[in-house]
Amino acid sequence: MSFDPDKMNSTFRGELFDFHGVSMIHIFTDNWENVQNFQARPDDILIATYPKAGTTWVSYILDLLHFGQQSPERQTSIPIYERVPFLEMTIPSLNLGVDQANNLPTSPRLIKTHLPVQFVPKSFWEQNCRVVYVARNAKDNVVSYFHFDHMAQFQPEPGDWSSYLQRFMKGKMVFGSWYDHVNGWWKKKQAYSNLHYMFFEDMVEDIGREIDKLCSFLGLSPSVEEKKQITGGVQFDSMKMNDMVNHSTATVMDFKISPFMRKGKVGDWKNHFTVAQSEEFDEDYKKKMKDPSLQFHTEI
Ligand code: A3P
């Protein structure tokens, strides 16, 4: 089926199904064998996130750190989703994520995934690739996902907010349970040292500090001038205006419903959760998030 944004309708929207214990939609599982057999290279960098945790933000930072100086025209002509292919993506009418990754001319290759850790192609681990994982607090993450599911018309029908929230708590979201995702990757970090686990809230609090940490993980030392440029370029307002990173060129999203660069805040959940919803969510959260070493901030 080819996708025509002028004929968006509910039939294009994916339907959740159970895929090895994780809720998925077909466009992220249809190329499974090729995804699993993907041949990573030792210098590949994998950017892994639960959807809406700041994937685009960190992708753009890594792209600027590696290629911002070398090829300025890259910044003005290639959308971020082509510079950083989405490995498991098989959206009809777009190139397969695996093919895009295989055709990347850059070194290192920056590759994005939303897969829970157990689904990551094994060659990334075998090649000891660097992995950057970004996590975002559950409450803001679900709010952002709710708005995204309205505008990204390949996602399942979101329904109303209260049923959406219930679905999130049950883990019936595309790419499965947020709780399993952030915990699974957190555990992986204990065993796999080439994983940099970072938080959206820390990025909002102090992006310069987080870029410094990324640079030391990646073994990069940008000049003061370069770092200043990058820090300026990755501010929310700059990214929102930048057509190469704000997804305005993505035909599968309807910006009339909601922009991709929506608010970029910590604590927007307070504008969506009722007091009762927040209390129920917190109770449930305590049961699911047992590891005291993994802590999130819901406000800064
Ligand atoms: P909101 O919907 O809360 O605004 P992803 O790239 O993983 O899909 O994440 C998208 C979320 O990250 C959106 O959250 C978006 O606004 C936010 N985001 C992207 N770039 C940002 C930036 N430079 N500063 C703050 N938030 C940013």
CSV table of C-alpha atoms and ligand atoms in Angstrom, one decimal:
chain,number,residue,atom,x,y,z
A,1,MET,CA,0.0,0.0,0.0
A,2,SER,CA,1.5,3.4,-0.9
A,3,PHE,CA,0.8,6.3,1.5
A,4,ASP,CA,-0.9,9.4,0.2
A,5,PRO,CA,-1.0,12.1,2.9
A,6,ASP,CA,-4.0,13.7,1.2
A,7,LYS,CA,-6.0,10.5,1.7
A,8,MET,CA,-5.2,9.9,5.3
A,9,ASN,CA,-7.7,7.7,6.9
A,10,SER,CA,-8.0,5.2,9.7
A,11,THR,CA,-7.3,2.3,7.4
A,12,PHE,CA,-3.7,3.3,7.1
A,13,ARG,CA,-3.2,3.4,10.8
A,14,GLY,CA,-1.4,0.4,12.2
A,15,GLU,CA,-3.0,-2.1,14.6
A,16,LEU,CA,-1.1,-3.3,17.6
A,17,PHE,CA,-0.3,-7.0,17.9
A,18,ASP,CA,1.8,-9.1,20.2
A,19,PHE,CA,5.3,-9.6,18.8
A,20,HIS,CA,7.4,-11.9,21.0
A,21,GLY,CA,5.8,-10.3,24.1
A,22,VAL,CA,6.0,-6.7,22.9
A,23,SER,CA,3.2,-4.7,21.3
A,24,MET,CA,4.2,-3.6,17.8
A,25,ILE,CA,2.7,-2.6,14.5
A,26,HIS,CA,3.6,-4.2,11.2
A,27,ILE,CA,5.6,-1.3,9.8
A,28,PHE,CA,8.3,-2.0,12.4
A,29,THR,CA,8.4,-5.8,12.1
A,30,ASP,CA,7.9,-6.5,8.4
A,31,ASN,CA,11.6,-6.5,7.6
A,32,TRP,CA,12.5,-8.4,10.7
A,33,GLU,CA,15.0,-10.9,9.3
A,34,ASN,CA,17.0,-8.1,7.6
A,35,VAL,CA,16.8,-6.1,10.8
A,36,GLN,CA,18.1,-9.0,12.9
A,37,ASN,CA,20.8,-9.7,10.3
A,38,PHE,CA,22.0,-6.1,10.0
A,39,GLN,CA,25.7,-6.0,10.0
A,40,ALA,CA,27.0,-3.3,12.3
A,41,ARG,CA,30.5,-1.9,11.9
A,42,PRO,CA,32.6,-1.2,14.9
A,43,ASP,CA,32.4,2.6,14.5
A,44,ASP,CA,28.6,2.6,14.1
A,45,ILE,CA,26.7,4.6,16.8
A,46,LEU,CA,23.3,3.4,17.7
A,47,ILE,CA,20.8,5.9,19.1
A,48,ALA,CA,18.2,4.0,21.1
A,49,THR,CA,15.1,5.5,22.7
A,50,TYR,CA,11.5,4.8,23.6
A,51,PRO,CA,9.5,6.9,21.2
A,52,LYS,CA,9.2,10.6,22.1
A,53,ALA,CA,12.2,10.6,24.6
A,54,GLY,CA,14.3,13.0,22.6
A,55,THR,CA,15.5,10.9,19.7
A,56,THR,CA,15.6,13.7,17.2
A,57,TRP,CA,17.4,16.0,19.6
A,58,VAL,CA,20.2,13.6,20.4
A,59,SER,CA,20.4,12.5,16.7
A,60,TYR,CA,20.9,16.1,15.7
A,61,ILE,CA,23.5,16.7,18.4
A,62,LEU,CA,25.5,13.6,17.3
A,63,ASP,CA,25.2,14.6,13.6
A,64,LEU,CA,26.5,18.1,14.3
A,65,LEU,CA,29.3,16.8,16.5
A,66,HIS,CA,30.5,14.4,13.8
A,67,PHE,CA,29.7,16.2,10.6
A,68,GLY,CA,28.7,19.8,11.4
A,69,GLN,CA,32.1,21.2,10.4
A,70,GLN,CA,33.0,18.8,7.6
A,71,SER,CA,30.0,19.3,5.5
A,72,PRO,CA,27.8,22.3,6.2
A,73,GLU,CA,25.6,21.6,3.1
A,74,ARG,CA,24.5,18.3,4.8
A,75,GLN,CA,22.9,20.6,7.4
A,76,THR,CA,20.8,22.5,4.9
A,77,SER,CA,19.8,19.8,2.5
A,78,ILE,CA,19.4,16.4,4.1
A,79,PRO,CA,16.6,15.8,6.6
A,80,ILE,CA,17.7,14.4,10.0
A,81,TYR,CA,15.7,11.2,9.4
A,82,GLU,CA,17.8,10.5,6.3
A,83,ARG,CA,21.1,11.3,8.0
A,84,VAL,CA,20.2,9.1,10.9
A,85,PRO,CA,18.1,6.2,9.5
A,86,PHE,CA,15.5,4.4,11.6
A,87,LEU,CA,16.6,0.8,11.4
A,88,GLU,CA,13.4,-1.1,11.8
A,89,MET,CA,11.2,1.3,9.8
A,90,THR,CA,9.3,-0.1,6.8
A,91,ILE,CA,6.8,2.7,6.1
A,92,PRO,CA,5.2,2.1,2.7
A,93,SER,CA,6.5,4.5,0.1
A,94,LEU,CA,9.7,5.3,2.1
A,95,ASN,CA,13.0,3.5,1.8
A,96,LEU,CA,13.5,0.6,4.3
A,97,GLY,CA,15.5,1.7,7.3
A,98,VAL,CA,18.0,-1.2,6.8
A,99,ASP,CA,18.7,-0.1,3.2
A,100,GLN,CA,19.1,3.5,4.2
A,101,ALA,CA,21.6,2.5,6.9
A,102,ASN,CA,23.5,0.2,4.5
A,103,ASN,CA,23.7,3.0,2.0
A,104,LEU,CA,25.0,5.7,4.4
A,105,PRO,CA,28.2,7.1,3.0
A,106,THR,CA,29.3,8.5,6.4
A,107,SER,CA,31.7,7.2,8.9
A,108,PRO,CA,30.7,6.8,11.6
A,109,ARG,CA,27.1,5.8,10.7
A,110,LEU,CA,24.5,7.1,13.1
A,111,ILE,CA,21.6,4.7,13.3
A,112,LYS,CA,18.3,5.2,15.2
A,113,THR,CA,16.2,2.5,16.8
A,114,HIS,CA,13.2,2.3,19.2
A,115,LEU,CA,13.6,-1.4,19.8
A,116,PRO,CA,13.6,-2.8,23.3
A,117,VAL,CA,17.1,-4.0,24.2
A,118,GLN,CA,16.3,-7.7,23.6
A,119,PHE,CA,15.4,-7.0,19.9
A,120,VAL,CA,18.6,-5.1,19.0
A,121,PRO,CA,20.5,-6.9,16.2
A,122,LYS,CA,23.3,-8.9,17.8
A,123,SER,CA,26.0,-7.5,15.5
A,124,PHE,CA,25.9,-4.2,17.4
A,125,TRP,CA,27.0,-6.0,20.6
A,126,GLU,CA,29.5,-8.2,18.7
A,127,GLN,CA,31.1,-5.1,17.2
A,128,ASN,CA,31.1,-3.4,20.6
A,129,CYS,CA,29.4,-0.4,19.0
A,130,ARG,CA,28.8,2.8,21.0
A,131,VAL,CA,25.2,3.1,22.0
A,132,VAL,CA,23.5,6.3,23.2
A,133,TYR,CA,20.2,5.7,25.0
A,134,VAL,CA,17.9,8.6,26.0
A,135,ALA,CA,15.1,8.1,28.5
A,136,ARG,CA,12.4,10.5,29.4
A,137,ASN,CA,10.1,10.5,32.5
A,138,ALA,CA,7.0,8.4,31.9
A,139,LYS,CA,4.5,11.2,32.4
A,140,ASP,CA,5.9,13.6,29.9
A,141,ASN,CA,6.7,10.7,27.6
A,142,VAL,CA,3.1,9.5,27.5
A,143,VAL,CA,1.8,13.0,26.9
A,144,SER,CA,4.3,13.5,24.0
A,145,TYR,CA,3.4,10.1,22.6
A,146,PHE,CA,-0.3,10.9,22.8
A,147,HIS,CA,0.1,14.0,20.6
A,148,PHE,CA,2.4,12.2,18.3
A,149,ASP,CA,-0.1,9.4,17.8
A,150,HIS,CA,-2.6,11.9,16.6
A,151,MET,CA,-0.4,13.5,14.0
A,152,ALA,CA,1.7,10.5,12.9
A,153,GLN,CA,-1.0,8.7,11.0
A,154,PHE,CA,0.8,5.4,10.7
A,155,GLN,CA,0.4,4.9,14.5
A,156,PRO,CA,-2.7,3.2,16.0
A,157,GLU,CA,-5.7,5.4,16.6
A,158,PRO,CA,-4.9,7.0,20.0
A,159,GLY,CA,-8.5,7.4,21.3
A,160,ASP,CA,-9.1,9.7,24.2
A,161,TRP,CA,-6.6,10.7,26.8
A,162,SER,CA,-7.9,8.6,29.7
A,163,SER,CA,-8.0,5.4,27.7
A,164,TYR,CA,-4.6,6.2,26.1
A,165,LEU,CA,-3.1,6.6,29.6
A,166,GLN,CA,-4.5,3.2,30.7
A,167,ARG,CA,-3.1,1.7,27.6
A,168,PHE,CA,0.3,3.2,28.3
A,169,MET,CA,0.2,1.8,31.9
A,170,LYS,CA,-0.5,-1.7,30.4
A,171,GLY,CA,2.4,-1.4,28.0
A,172,LYS,CA,0.0,-1.6,25.0
A,173,MET,CA,1.9,1.0,23.0
A,174,VAL,CA,4.0,0.7,19.8
A,175,PHE,CA,7.4,-0.6,21.0
A,176,GLY,CA,5.8,-2.0,24.1
A,177,SER,CA,6.0,-1.0,27.7
A,178,TRP,CA,7.9,2.2,28.6
A,179,TYR,CA,8.6,0.5,32.0
A,180,ASP,CA,10.2,-2.5,30.4
A,181,HIS,CA,12.1,-0.4,27.8
A,182,VAL,CA,13.8,2.0,30.2
A,183,ASN,CA,14.6,-0.8,32.7
A,184,GLY,CA,15.8,-3.3,30.0
A,185,TRP,CA,18.3,-0.7,28.7
A,186,TRP,CA,19.3,0.3,32.2
A,187,LYS,CA,20.2,-3.3,33.0
A,188,LYS,CA,22.1,-3.6,29.8
A,189,LYS,CA,24.2,-0.6,30.8
A,190,GLN,CA,25.5,-2.6,33.8
A,191,ALA,CA,26.9,-5.3,31.5
A,192,TYR,CA,27.8,-3.4,28.4
A,193,SER,CA,30.2,-0.5,29.0
A,194,ASN,CA,29.9,1.1,25.6
A,195,LEU,CA,26.4,2.4,26.5
A,196,HIS,CA,25.8,6.0,27.5
A,197,TYR,CA,22.4,6.3,29.2
A,198,MET,CA,21.1,9.8,29.4
A,199,PHE,CA,17.9,11.6,30.4
A,200,PHE,CA,15.8,14.1,28.5
A,201,GLU,CA,15.3,16.1,31.7
A,202,ASP,CA,19.1,16.5,32.1
A,203,MET,CA,19.3,17.8,28.6
A,204,VAL,CA,16.6,20.4,29.2
A,205,GLU,CA,18.3,21.4,32.5
A,206,ASP,CA,21.8,21.9,31.0
A,207,ILE,CA,22.4,20.9,27.4
A,208,GLY,CA,26.0,22.1,27.4
A,209,ARG,CA,26.8,19.8,30.3
A,210,GLU,CA,25.1,16.9,28.5
A,211,ILE,CA,27.0,17.6,25.3
A,212,ASP,CA,30.3,17.6,27.2
A,213,LYS,CA,29.4,14.1,28.6
A,214,LEU,CA,28.5,12.9,25.1
A,215,CYS,CA,31.8,14.2,23.8
A,216,SER,CA,33.8,12.4,26.4
A,217,PHE,CA,31.8,9.2,25.7
A,218,LEU,CA,32.4,9.6,22.0
A,219,GLY,CA,36.1,10.7,22.3
A,220,LEU,CA,35.4,14.0,20.7
A,221,SER,CA,36.9,17.4,21.6
A,222,PRO,CA,35.1,20.2,19.7
A,223,SER,CA,36.5,23.7,19.8
A,224,VAL,CA,34.9,26.2,22.1
A,225,GLU,CA,33.4,28.0,19.0
A,226,GLU,CA,32.1,24.7,17.6
A,227,LYS,CA,30.5,23.8,20.8
A,228,LYS,CA,28.9,27.2,21.1
A,229,GLN,CA,27.4,26.8,17.6
A,230,ILE,CA,26.1,23.3,18.4
A,231,THR,CA,24.6,24.4,21.7
A,232,GLY,CA,22.8,27.3,19.9
A,233,GLY,CA,21.6,25.1,17.0
A,234,VAL,CA,20.0,22.5,19.2
A,235,GLN,CA,17.9,24.8,21.3
A,236,PHE,CA,14.2,24.0,21.0
A,237,ASP,CA,13.3,27.2,19.1
A,238,SER,CA,16.2,26.8,16.6
A,239,MET,CA,15.2,23.2,16.0
A,240,LYS,CA,11.6,24.1,15.6
A,241,MET,CA,12.5,26.6,12.9
A,242,ASN,CA,14.9,24.3,11.1
A,243,ASP,CA,13.1,22.3,8.4
A,244,MET,CA,15.9,19.8,8.2
A,245,VAL,CA,15.2,18.6,11.8
A,246,ASN,CA,11.6,19.6,12.6
A,247,HIS,CA,10.1,16.8,10.4
A,248,SER,CA,8.0,19.3,8.4
A,249,THR,CA,9.2,17.4,5.3
A,250,ALA,CA,7.9,14.1,6.6
A,251,THR,CA,4.8,13.2,4.5
A,252,VAL,CA,3.5,10.7,7.1
A,253,MET,CA,2.9,13.4,9.7
A,254,ASP,CA,0.1,15.9,9.8
A,255,PHE,CA,1.3,19.2,11.2
A,256,LYS,CA,-2.2,20.6,11.1
A,257,ILE,CA,-2.9,18.3,14.1
A,258,SER,CA,0.2,18.9,16.1
A,259,PRO,CA,3.8,20.0,15.3
A,260,PHE,CA,6.6,17.4,15.8
A,261,MET,CA,8.5,20.0,17.8
A,262,ARG,CA,5.6,20.5,20.2
A,263,LYS,CA,6.7,22.0,23.5
A,264,GLY,CA,10.0,20.4,24.5
A,265,LYS,CA,9.3,20.9,28.2
A,266,VAL,CA,9.7,19.0,31.4
A,267,GLY,CA,6.4,18.9,33.4
A,268,ASP,CA,3.9,19.4,30.6
A,269,TRP,CA,2.1,16.3,32.0
A,270,LYS,CA,0.6,18.6,34.6
A,271,ASN,CA,-1.5,20.1,31.8
A,272,HIS,CA,-2.9,16.7,30.9
A,273,PHE,CA,-3.2,14.5,34.0
A,274,THR,CA,-6.0,15.0,36.4
A,275,VAL,CA,-5.1,14.7,40.1
A,276,ALA,CA,-6.8,11.3,40.2
A,277,GLN,CA,-5.0,10.1,37.1
A,278,SER,CA,-1.6,11.3,38.5
A,279,GLU,CA,-2.3,9.4,41.8
A,280,GLU,CA,-3.3,6.2,40.0
A,281,PHE,CA,-0.3,6.5,37.7
A,282,ASP,CA,2.1,7.0,40.6
A,283,GLU,CA,0.8,4.0,42.5
A,284,ASP,CA,1.1,1.8,39.5
A,285,TYR,CA,4.6,3.3,38.7
A,286,LYS,CA,5.9,2.2,42.2
A,287,LYS,CA,4.9,-1.4,41.5
A,288,LYS,CA,6.6,-1.5,38.1
A,289,MET,CA,9.8,0.6,38.8
A,290,LYS,CA,11.5,-1.4,41.5
A,291,ASP,CA,15.1,-0.6,40.8
A,292,PRO,CA,16.1,2.3,43.1
A,293,SER,CA,19.1,3.1,40.9
A,294,LEU,CA,16.9,4.3,38.0
A,295,GLN,CA,15.4,7.6,39.0
A,296,PHE,CA,13.5,10.1,36.8
A,297,HIS,CA,12.6,13.8,37.3
A,298,THR,CA,9.1,14.8,36.5
A,299,GLU,CA,9.9,18.5,37.0
A,300,ILE,CA,13.1,20.6,37.1
B,1,A3P,P1,7.1,17.2,23.2
B,1,A3P,O1,6.1,16.5,22.4
B,1,A3P,O2,6.9,17.1,24.7
B,1,A3P,O3,7.3,18.6,22.8
B,1,A3P,P2,11.4,12.2,19.6
B,1,A3P,O4,12.4,12.9,18.8
B,1,A3P,O5,12.0,11.0,20.4
B,1,A3P,O6,10.2,11.8,18.8
B,1,A3P,O7,11.0,13.2,20.8
B,1,A3P,C1,10.2,14.3,20.5
B,1,A3P,C2,10.1,15.1,21.7
B,1,A3P,O8,11.3,15.8,22.0
B,1,A3P,C3,9.1,16.3,21.6
B,1,A3P,O9,8.5,16.5,22.9
B,1,A3P,C4,9.9,17.4,21.1
B,1,A3P,O10,9.4,18.7,21.3
B,1,A3P,C5,11.1,17.2,22.0
B,1,A3P,N1,12.4,17.9,21.6
B,1,A3P,C6,13.0,17.7,20.4
B,1,A3P,N2,14.0,18.6,20.3
B,1,A3P,C7,14.0,19.3,21.4
B,1,A3P,C8,14.9,20.3,22.0
B,1,A3P,N3,15.9,20.8,21.2
B,1,A3P,N4,14.6,20.8,23.2
B,1,A3P,C9,13.6,20.3,23.9
B,1,A3P,N5,12.8,19.3,23.5
B,1,A3P,C10,13.0,18.8,22.3
